[in-house]
Short mmCIF file of C-alpha atoms in Angstrom, two decimals:
data_model
loop_
_atom_site.label_atom_id
_atom_site.label_comp_id
_atom_site.label_asym_id
_atom_site.label_seq_id
_atom_site.Cartn_x
_atom_site.Cartn_y
_atom_site.Cartn_z
CA MET B 157 346.77 178.89 150.34
CA GLU B 158 344.47 175.93 150.90
CA GLN B 159 346.03 173.05 152.76
CA SER B 160 345.72 169.60 151.28
CA PHE B 161 344.86 166.56 153.36
CA ASP B 162 345.31 163.92 150.70
CA ASP B 163 347.52 161.86 152.99
CA ASP B 164 344.81 161.73 155.65
CA GLU B 165 342.81 158.54 155.16
CA GLY B 166 340.00 159.87 157.35
CA VAL B 167 339.55 162.84 155.05
CA ARG B 168 339.64 160.57 151.99
CA TRP B 169 336.99 158.24 153.42
CA MET B 170 334.83 161.12 154.53
CA LEU B 171 334.91 162.66 151.04
CA ALA B 172 334.19 159.27 149.47
CA TRP B 173 331.23 158.79 151.80
CA LYS B 174 330.00 162.28 151.01
CA ALA B 175 330.18 161.35 147.33
CA GLY B 176 327.94 158.35 147.95
CA ASP B 177 330.30 155.50 148.91
CA GLU B 178 328.44 154.02 151.90
CA ALA B 179 331.26 151.55 152.60
CA ALA B 180 333.55 154.48 153.39
CA PHE B 181 331.41 155.25 156.43
CA ASP B 182 331.90 151.68 157.69
CA ARG B 183 335.63 152.13 157.34
CA LEU B 184 335.48 155.37 159.30
CA VAL B 185 333.56 153.72 162.15
CA GLU B 186 335.87 150.72 162.23
CA ARG B 187 339.02 152.83 162.17
CA TYR B 188 338.02 155.63 164.54
CA SER B 189 335.48 154.21 167.02
CA PRO B 190 338.21 152.77 169.30
CA GLN B 191 339.91 156.19 169.42
CA VAL B 192 336.62 157.93 170.14
CA TYR B 193 335.84 155.42 172.88
CA ALA B 194 339.28 155.84 174.46
CA LEU B 195 339.10 159.63 174.37
CA LEU B 196 335.60 159.70 175.87
CA THR B 197 336.64 157.29 178.60
CA ARG B 198 339.72 159.28 179.47
CA PHE B 199 337.79 162.54 179.48
CA LEU B 200 334.65 161.40 181.29
CA GLY B 201 335.87 158.37 183.21
CA PRO B 202 335.05 154.70 182.66
CA ARG B 203 331.27 154.12 182.66
CA ASP B 204 328.95 151.69 180.96
CA ASN B 205 327.20 154.19 178.72
CA ARG B 206 330.33 155.31 176.86
CA GLU B 207 329.30 153.15 173.92
CA ASP B 208 326.12 155.22 173.58
CA LEU B 209 328.24 158.32 173.39
CA VAL B 210 330.44 156.76 170.71
CA GLN B 211 327.31 156.13 168.67
CA GLU B 212 326.25 159.70 169.32
CA VAL B 213 329.55 160.96 167.88
CA PHE B 214 329.02 159.03 164.66
CA LEU B 215 325.41 160.20 164.48
CA ARG B 216 326.70 163.73 164.53
CA LEU B 217 329.14 162.82 161.81
CA LEU B 218 326.21 161.45 159.83
CA ARG B 219 324.34 164.68 160.28
CA ASN B 220 327.30 166.71 159.05
CA ARG B 221 327.97 164.51 156.05
CA ASP B 222 326.76 166.95 153.42
CA ARG B 223 328.32 169.98 155.02
CA TYR B 224 331.72 168.42 155.49
CA GLU B 225 334.67 170.29 154.00
CA PRO B 226 338.24 169.11 154.61
CA SER B 227 339.60 172.16 156.41
CA ALA B 228 341.64 170.15 158.94
CA ARG B 229 342.82 166.62 159.58
CA PHE B 230 339.93 164.23 160.07
CA SER B 231 340.99 163.42 163.63
CA THR B 232 340.83 167.15 164.47
CA PHE B 233 337.29 167.31 163.06
CA LEU B 234 336.24 164.15 164.88
CA TYR B 235 337.84 165.06 168.23
CA ARG B 236 336.12 168.41 168.09
CA ILE B 237 332.78 166.61 167.88
CA VAL B 238 333.87 164.39 170.77
CA PHE B 239 334.89 167.38 172.88
CA ASN B 240 331.61 169.25 172.30
CA LEU B 241 329.58 166.14 173.01
CA ALA B 242 331.55 165.35 176.17
CA VAL B 243 331.17 168.89 177.49
CA ASN B 244 327.41 168.81 176.80
CA HIS B 245 327.17 165.44 178.49
CA THR B 246 328.98 166.74 181.58
CA GLN B 247 326.69 169.76 181.79
CA ARG B 248 323.63 167.54 181.48
CA VAL B 249 324.88 165.22 184.20
CA ILE B 250 325.52 168.15 186.51
CA GLN B 251 322.07 169.61 185.83
CA ARG B 252 320.34 166.31 186.45
CA ALA B 253 322.34 165.74 189.61
CA GLU B 254 321.47 169.21 190.86
CA GLY B 255 317.82 168.59 190.01
CA SER B 256 317.81 165.35 191.95
CA LEU B 257 319.48 167.02 194.91
CA HIS B 258 316.47 169.33 194.99
CA GLY B 259 313.90 166.59 195.38
CA ARG B 260 313.83 163.75 192.89
CA HIS B 261 315.65 160.55 193.80
CA GLY B 262 315.05 157.93 191.14
CA ASP B 263 317.34 155.14 190.05
CA GLU B 264 318.47 157.13 187.07
CA ASP B 265 319.35 160.06 189.31
CA GLY B 266 321.35 157.75 191.49
CA GLU B 267 323.31 156.68 188.43
CA GLN B 268 323.79 160.29 187.41
CA LEU B 269 325.06 161.18 190.86
CA ALA B 270 327.47 158.28 190.78
CA GLU B 271 328.69 159.42 187.39
CA LEU B 272 329.08 162.96 188.63
CA ALA B 273 331.10 161.68 191.54
CA ASP B 274 333.26 159.70 189.17
CA ASP B 275 333.64 162.46 186.65
CA ARG B 276 334.27 165.37 188.92
CA ALA B 277 335.90 163.77 191.91
CA SER B 278 338.27 166.35 193.27
CA ALA B 279 339.55 164.78 196.44
CA PRO B 280 342.68 162.84 195.70
CA PHE B 281 343.18 162.34 199.42
CA GLU B 282 340.25 159.90 199.54
CA SER B 283 342.09 157.91 196.98
CA LEU B 284 345.22 158.24 199.04
CA GLU B 285 343.46 156.45 201.84
CA GLN B 286 342.55 153.69 199.43
CA ASP B 287 346.13 153.57 198.27
CA ASP B 288 344.94 153.58 194.69
CA VAL B 289 347.29 155.58 192.50
CA VAL B 290 345.29 155.05 189.35
CA ARG B 291 342.13 156.28 190.93
CA ALA B 292 343.92 159.31 192.38
CA VAL B 293 345.40 160.23 189.00
CA ARG B 294 341.99 159.78 187.37
CA SER B 295 340.35 161.97 190.01
CA ALA B 296 343.00 164.63 189.66
CA ILE B 297 342.54 164.72 185.88
CA ALA B 298 338.74 164.75 186.26
CA SER B 299 339.00 167.78 188.53
CA LEU B 300 340.68 169.87 185.81
CA PRO B 301 338.60 172.40 183.86
CA GLU B 302 337.23 170.88 180.65
CA ASN B 303 339.54 172.59 178.16
CA GLN B 304 342.65 171.95 180.30
CA ARG B 305 341.60 168.33 180.69
CA MET B 306 341.04 167.79 176.99
CA ALA B 307 344.29 169.57 176.05
CA LEU B 308 346.28 167.42 178.48
CA ILE B 309 344.65 164.17 177.36
CA LEU B 310 345.17 164.93 173.67
CA ALA B 311 348.81 165.89 174.26
CA LYS B 312 349.73 163.13 176.69
CA TYR B 313 347.66 160.16 175.57
CA GLU B 314 346.75 160.86 171.96
CA GLU B 315 350.15 162.51 171.33
CA LEU B 316 348.61 165.21 169.19
CA PRO B 317 350.78 168.22 168.28
CA TYR B 318 349.75 171.52 169.88
CA ALA B 319 348.56 172.93 166.55
CA GLU B 320 346.06 170.11 166.16
CA ILE B 321 344.92 170.40 169.78
CA ALA B 322 344.31 174.08 169.10
CA GLY B 323 342.09 173.03 166.18
CA VAL B 324 340.10 170.68 168.42
CA LEU B 325 339.58 173.27 171.15
CA GLY B 326 339.07 176.15 168.75
CA SER B 327 341.89 178.17 170.29
CA SER B 328 345.46 179.17 169.48
CA GLU B 329 348.59 177.11 169.87
CA LYS B 330 349.84 179.53 172.50
CA ALA B 331 346.62 179.12 174.47
CA VAL B 332 347.02 175.34 174.32
CA LYS B 333 350.55 175.62 175.67
CA SER B 334 349.26 177.69 178.55
CA LEU B 335 346.37 175.29 179.21
CA ILE B 336 348.70 172.32 179.43
CA HIS B 337 351.17 174.19 181.61
CA ARG B 338 348.39 175.08 184.07
CA ALA B 339 347.00 171.56 183.97
CA ARG B 340 350.40 170.10 184.86
CA GLU B 341 350.84 172.58 187.68
CA THR B 342 347.45 171.63 189.12
CA LEU B 343 348.23 167.95 188.81
CA ARG B 344 351.60 168.41 190.54
CA GLU B 345 349.79 170.07 193.45
CA ARG B 346 346.98 167.53 193.69
CA LEU B 347 349.20 164.52 193.30
CA ALA B 348 351.97 165.82 195.55
CA PRO B 349 351.82 162.86 197.97
CA PHE B 350 352.17 160.41 195.09
CA LEU B 351 354.92 162.42 193.46
CA LYS B 352 356.93 162.24 196.68
CA GLU B 353 356.51 158.48 196.69
CA GLU B 354 357.56 158.37 193.06
CA LEU B 355 360.65 160.45 193.78
CA ALA B 356 361.62 158.48 196.89
CA MET T 262 368.44 181.09 187.64
CA ASN T 263 371.21 181.55 185.09
CA LEU T 264 371.24 181.28 181.32
CA GLU T 265 371.95 177.57 181.42
CA CYS T 266 368.92 177.03 183.67
CA ALA T 267 366.71 178.99 181.28
CA ALA T 268 368.01 177.03 178.32
CA PHE T 269 367.51 173.76 180.15
CA ARG T 270 363.92 174.63 181.07
CA ARG T 271 363.17 175.55 177.46
CA GLU T 272 364.57 172.20 176.39
CA LEU T 273 362.51 170.42 179.03
CA GLN T 274 359.35 172.22 177.92
CA HIS T 275 360.07 171.35 174.30
CA SER T 276 360.60 167.75 175.26
CA LEU T 277 357.27 167.63 177.12
CA GLU T 278 355.47 169.22 174.16
CA ASN T 279 356.80 166.79 171.60
CA HIS T 280 355.99 163.33 172.79
CA ALA T 281 356.17 161.88 169.32
CA GLU T 282 359.65 163.21 168.69
CA ARG T 283 361.11 162.05 171.95
CA SER T 284 363.83 159.49 171.51
CA GLY T 285 363.00 157.72 174.72
CA ALA T 286 366.25 158.62 176.44
CA PRO T 287 365.65 160.54 179.70
CA LEU T 288 366.69 164.15 179.50
CA ARG T 289 369.17 163.80 182.34
CA ASP T 290 371.23 161.45 180.20
CA LEU T 291 371.60 163.88 177.34
CA LEU T 292 373.86 166.86 176.98
CA TRP T 293 372.45 168.47 180.13
CA HIS T 294 374.11 166.02 182.41
CA ARG T 295 376.79 168.47 183.52
CA HIS T 296 374.34 171.30 184.24
CA LEU T 297 372.04 169.05 186.20
CA HIS T 298 374.93 167.79 188.27
CA GLY T 299 375.61 171.32 189.50
CA CYS T 300 372.08 172.77 189.66
CA LEU T 301 369.78 171.50 192.39
CA ASP T 302 366.74 173.55 191.22
CA CYS T 303 366.80 172.15 187.70
CA ARG T 304 367.41 168.67 189.02
CA GLU T 305 364.35 168.93 191.25
CA LEU T 306 362.24 170.35 188.45
CA LEU T 307 363.24 167.55 186.13
CA SER T 308 362.54 164.95 188.80
CA ALA T 309 359.09 166.42 189.46
CA GLU T 310 358.22 166.44 185.75
CA GLU T 311 359.47 162.89 185.30
CA ALA T 312 357.50 161.73 188.34
CA LEU T 313 354.34 163.37 187.01
CA GLU T 314 354.90 161.77 183.62
CA ALA T 315 355.29 158.42 185.31
CA LEU T 316 352.07 158.91 187.28
CA LEU T 317 350.13 159.96 184.17
CA SER T 318 351.52 156.99 182.29
CA SER T 319 350.38 154.67 185.05
CA LEU T 320 346.79 155.08 183.90
CA PRO T 321 345.82 151.94 182.01
CA ASN T 322 344.51 152.29 178.48
CA PRO T 323 340.72 152.14 178.36
CA LYS T 324 339.51 148.60 177.74
CA LEU T 325 337.75 148.59 174.43
CA PRO T 326 334.57 146.55 174.44
CA PRO T 327 334.89 143.80 171.86
CA GLY T 328 332.90 144.34 168.67
CA LEU T 329 332.39 148.04 169.37
CA ALA T 330 332.61 149.20 165.75
CA GLN T 331 330.26 146.46 164.54
CA ARG T 332 327.69 147.29 167.19
CA VAL T 333 327.85 151.01 166.37
CA LEU T 334 327.46 150.23 162.69
CA ALA T 335 324.59 147.85 163.34
CA ARG T 336 322.79 150.50 165.35
CA LEU T 337 323.33 153.11 162.69
CA SER T 338 322.64 150.89 159.69
CA ARG T 339 319.39 150.67 157.76
CA PRO T 340 317.75 147.59 156.24
CA ALA T 341 319.18 147.37 152.74
CA GLY T 342 315.87 146.65 150.96
CA ALA T 343 314.01 149.46 152.67
CA GLN T 344 316.82 151.86 151.88
CA ALA T 345 316.79 150.97 148.21
CA GLU T 346 313.03 151.45 148.02
CA LEU T 347 313.22 154.76 149.77
CA ASP T 348 316.09 155.89 147.54
CA ALA T 349 314.02 155.04 144.46
CA LEU T 350 310.98 156.88 145.79
CA LEU T 351 313.00 159.93 146.68
CA GLU T 352 314.63 159.87 143.28
CA LEU T 353 311.21 159.84 141.55
CA ASP T 354 309.87 162.52 143.77
CA ARG T 355 312.81 164.84 143.48
CA PRO T 356 312.27 167.88 141.26
CA GLU T 357 315.13 169.15 139.15
CA SER T 358 315.54 172.19 141.37
CA ALA T 359 315.89 170.19 144.59
CA ARG T 360 319.03 170.79 146.54
CA PRO T 361 321.66 168.10 146.12
CA GLY T 362 322.03 165.69 149.00
CA LEU T 363 318.37 165.87 149.99
CA ALA T 364 317.90 162.12 149.82
CA GLY T 365 321.01 161.60 151.90
CA ARG T 366 319.77 164.00 154.53
CA VAL T 367 316.34 162.39 154.72
CA LEU T 368 317.90 158.96 155.01
CA ALA T 369 320.27 160.19 157.67
CA HIS T 370 317.39 161.67 159.62
CA LEU T 371 315.45 158.42 159.38
CA ALA T 372 318.49 156.48 160.52
CA GLU T 373 318.87 158.80 163.48
CA GLU T 374 315.27 158.33 164.50
CA ARG T 375 315.51 154.57 164.21
CA ALA T 376 318.69 154.58 166.26
CA LEU T 377 317.06 156.78 168.88
CA ALA T 378 314.01 154.57 169.15
CA ARG T 379 316.23 151.52 169.52
CA ARG T 380 318.51 153.08 172.09
CA ASN T 381 316.02 154.94 174.21
CA PRO T 382 312.77 153.16 174.82
CA GLN T 383 311.89 155.35 177.82
CA PRO T 384 309.89 158.47 177.00
CA VAL T 385 311.94 160.74 179.28
CA ARG T 386 315.16 159.62 177.70
CA ASP T 387 313.69 160.07 174.25
CA LEU T 388 312.92 163.66 175.01
CA ASP T 389 316.37 164.32 176.38
CA VAL T 390 318.09 162.74 173.43
CA LEU T 391 315.87 164.58 171.00
CA LEU T 392 316.72 167.84 172.72
CA GLU T 393 320.36 166.90 172.59
CA LEU T 394 320.11 166.16 168.90
CA ALA T 395 318.11 169.28 168.12
CA ARG T 396 319.59 171.02 165.14
CA PRO T 397 321.39 174.25 165.89
CA VAL T 398 319.21 177.33 165.72
CA GLU T 399 320.38 180.33 163.74
CA ILE T 400 320.88 183.09 166.26
CA PRO T 401 320.34 186.64 165.01
CA VAL T 402 323.41 188.84 164.95
CA GLY T 403 323.79 190.93 168.11
CA LEU T 404 321.00 189.10 169.97
CA ALA T 405 323.05 188.63 173.12
CA GLU T 406 323.92 192.32 173.23
CA ARG T 407 320.31 193.35 172.76
CA VAL T 408 319.07 190.99 175.46
CA LYS T 409 321.78 192.25 177.78
CA ASN T 410 320.81 195.88 177.16
CA ARG T 411 317.12 195.20 177.70
CA THR T 412 317.77 193.27 180.86
CA ARG T 413 319.97 196.05 182.15
CA ALA T 414 317.36 198.68 181.25
CA SER T 415 314.50 196.81 182.88
CA THR T 416 316.29 195.95 186.11
CA GLY T 417 318.42 198.96 187.03
CA THR T 418 317.58 202.49 188.15
CA ARG T 419 317.63 203.49 184.52
CA GLY T 420 315.01 200.88 183.83
CA VAL T 421 312.71 202.25 186.54
CA LEU T 422 313.15 205.77 185.18
CA LEU T 423 312.44 204.64 181.64
CA ARG T 424 309.35 202.73 182.70
CA TRP T 425 307.93 205.79 184.64
CA ARG T 426 309.29 208.45 182.33
CA TRP T 427 305.88 209.85 181.30
CA MET T 428 304.67 210.01 184.90
CA ALA T 429 307.91 211.68 185.93
CA ALA T 430 307.64 214.20 183.09
CA ALA T 431 304.02 215.07 184.03
CA ALA T 432 304.92 215.51 187.71
CA LEU T 433 307.82 217.76 186.79
CA LEU T 434 305.61 219.89 184.54
CA ALA T 435 302.96 220.27 187.27
CA LEU T 436 305.63 221.36 189.74
CA LEU T 437 306.98 223.96 187.33
CA LEU T 438 303.46 225.35 186.70
CA GLY T 439 302.82 225.52 190.45
CA VAL T 440 306.03 227.41 191.06
CA TYR T 441 305.22 229.78 188.22
CA ALA T 442 301.68 230.43 189.52
CA TYR T 443 302.73 231.17 193.08
CA TYR T 444 305.86 233.11 192.34
CA PRO T 445 305.26 236.84 193.19
CA ARG T 446 305.49 238.80 190.00
CA ASN T 447 305.78 242.30 191.68
CA PRO T 448 308.39 242.83 194.28
CA GLN T 449 307.24 243.57 197.87
CA PRO T 450 307.14 247.31 198.60
CA SER T 451 309.68 248.63 201.05
CA PRO T 452 308.44 249.57 204.55
CA MET T 453 308.80 253.32 203.82
CA VAL T 454 306.53 253.10 200.76
CA ALA T 455 304.03 251.12 202.82
CA MET T 456 303.93 253.91 205.36
CA GLN T 457 303.05 256.33 202.63
CA ASP T 458 300.32 254.16 201.10
CA GLN T 459 298.56 253.38 204.33
CA PRO T 460 299.00 255.16 207.67
CA ASP T 461 300.11 253.23 210.69
CA PRO T 462 296.95 252.01 212.46
CA ALA T 463 298.54 252.59 215.87
CA LEU T 464 299.24 256.20 215.00
CA LEU T 465 295.64 256.73 213.88
CA GLU T 466 294.34 255.14 217.01
CA ASN T 467 296.45 257.50 219.10
CA LEU T 468 295.19 260.47 217.15
CA LEU T 469 291.60 259.41 217.74
CA LEU T 470 292.25 258.97 221.44
CA LEU T 471 293.88 262.37 221.67
CA GLU T 472 290.95 263.87 219.89
CA GLU T 473 288.53 262.14 222.16
CA TRP T 474 290.38 263.35 225.18
CA GLU T 475 290.23 266.86 223.74
CA LEU T 476 293.90 267.26 224.13
CA LEU T 477 294.14 268.49 220.62
CA GLN T 478 292.18 271.61 219.95
CA GLY T 479 291.51 273.61 216.76
CA GLY T 480 294.72 274.84 215.21
CA ASP T 481 296.84 272.19 216.96
CA LEU T 482 294.97 269.42 215.16
CA GLU T 483 295.29 271.18 211.86
CA VAL T 484 299.03 271.68 212.41
CA LEU T 485 299.41 268.02 213.18
CA LEU T 486 297.34 266.97 210.19
CA SER T 487 299.36 269.23 207.90
CA THR T 488 302.46 267.19 208.67
CA LEU T 489 300.81 264.09 207.21
CA PRO T 490 300.61 263.39 203.44
CA ALA T 491 297.92 265.52 201.89
CA GLU T 492 296.75 262.80 199.47
CA ASP T 493 295.79 260.37 202.20
CA GLU T 494 292.01 260.21 201.95
CA TYR T 495 291.66 258.43 205.18
CA LEU T 496 293.47 261.11 207.15
CA LEU T 497 291.63 263.86 205.37
CA ASP T 498 288.33 262.28 206.38
CA LEU T 499 289.58 262.01 209.91
CA GLY T 500 290.60 265.65 209.90
CA ALA T 501 287.19 266.60 208.51
CA GLU T 502 285.43 264.70 211.26
CA GLY T 503 287.56 266.50 213.84
CA ALA T 504 286.80 269.86 212.23
CA THR T 505 283.09 269.06 212.00
CA GLU T 506 282.91 268.18 215.65
CA GLN T 507 284.37 271.58 216.33
CA GLY T 508 281.73 273.15 214.06
CA GLY T 509 283.98 274.10 211.16
CA GLN T 510 284.24 272.88 207.51
CA PRO T 511 286.79 270.28 206.56
CA LYS T 512 289.96 271.72 205.14
CA LYS T 513 292.34 270.35 202.72
CA GLY T 514 295.86 270.40 204.06
#
C-alpha cells in the first residue's frame, strides 16, 4: 500500500515545483535552509563555508527535481542529501589534508587542516584543560563514526523518530537503535570527566 | 538485575528514544520512584543518562547567518528575462517526441553552472566542485565482483600460474617425452642369463693363460671345453685355436 504524504508541506511544495510552480522552490529554500544549515553545522562543526554547503544541498535538490517521487517525508529526503553531501565533504577534507601532509602547504591546505582538526578532534582531554564543556562535547560527537554521529544528531537535536532516521541513513530501525546506543556509550566514556562533574 | 530492573531499563530506553513524547518530568519522579530508591545500579544508570543528556543539551544551537535563505535563492536564481527567452527558445526547438522536463533540466544545469562560476572563481576549486557535482555513472551489474576476481587472479599464485600456463604445459610435456624416451622398454637380463650370453672375461683370460702355460693338454682341454655351452661361438673359436696349435682339427663340443 502506497503511503500518502499529503500532510507534509515539503512534499506538497516539491510536487508543485516539479509541476512548474517556481515559487514553490523559494518556499522550500526559505522553510528548510535553516534546518539544513543547523544539521550541517552540528555534523561537521561550525565553519565559515557551511553556507556553501547549504547551497550545494539545494543544487542537488534542483538536479533531482524531475526524478522526485514522494516515497518518504520531505525532511527524510532532504536530510539524506545532507548526510551524503556531509560524508563526501569529510572524505574530501581528509584526502586534501593527507595530500598536504605529503608535501603541499598552501593557505587552502592550512584551512583544510584546521577544519579536519575541528571536525575530527578526538581528544576531549585537551578541551578538559581548556575547561570548555561545549568544545569537549563537540569534539566527542565529532569523533563518532559518521552514521552514529548522524543518527545521534537526528534523534537528539532534530527529534526525528527512529523510523525516519532509518530512512535518512538507508538502514533499519533496529540498526538505528543500535547506532544510537553505541554512540551514547562512546560519549559516556569520552565525556566521563564532565559527567562526574555533572553528577557531583 | 531483577525483573523490575529490566522493566525500568526498557522504560528508560523508550524514554530516550522518544524525545517528542516526553512529558518533561524526570523519570525518577514517575512511577519508578520506589524501585530507584532501593536499586543503586538503576539509580546510577539513570543519573549517568541524565548527565549525558544535560551535556548534550548544553551545546548551543547553531547561529543562523541572517538572510541565509535569500542569499541561497539569489545564488541559485536566474535573471527573469533571460529565463523567459530561453524557455521560449527551448519550447520552439522541442520536438514532439522530446522527453518531458527537458527544458527544466537544461535550465537547472545552466543555473548550476552560473552558481558554480559565481561561487568558485579559482580554477582548482572549479575542478573540484565540478567533480563533486559530476552526475552519477551507471555501474554495470557485477562489476565489483569481476574486478575483484581479476585482481585476485592477477596477483595471487593462481594468477602467476594462469599467466604462465602455456609455458608450464609445454615444460610438462617435454618432461613426459624425455621420461618416455629414456625409460628402458626391455627389462635388464638377470646375471645368470648374462653368463650364458657372454662368457666371463676373467674365466676366458684364465683359460688362455692355462693354455699358454701348457698346463692343459689335449683331452683335458676338450673335457673342459665340453662343460661350457656348445653354442658359444667365442669359446668354440678358442677351442679350435687350442686344437690347431696342437695340430688337430677344431671339434664341436
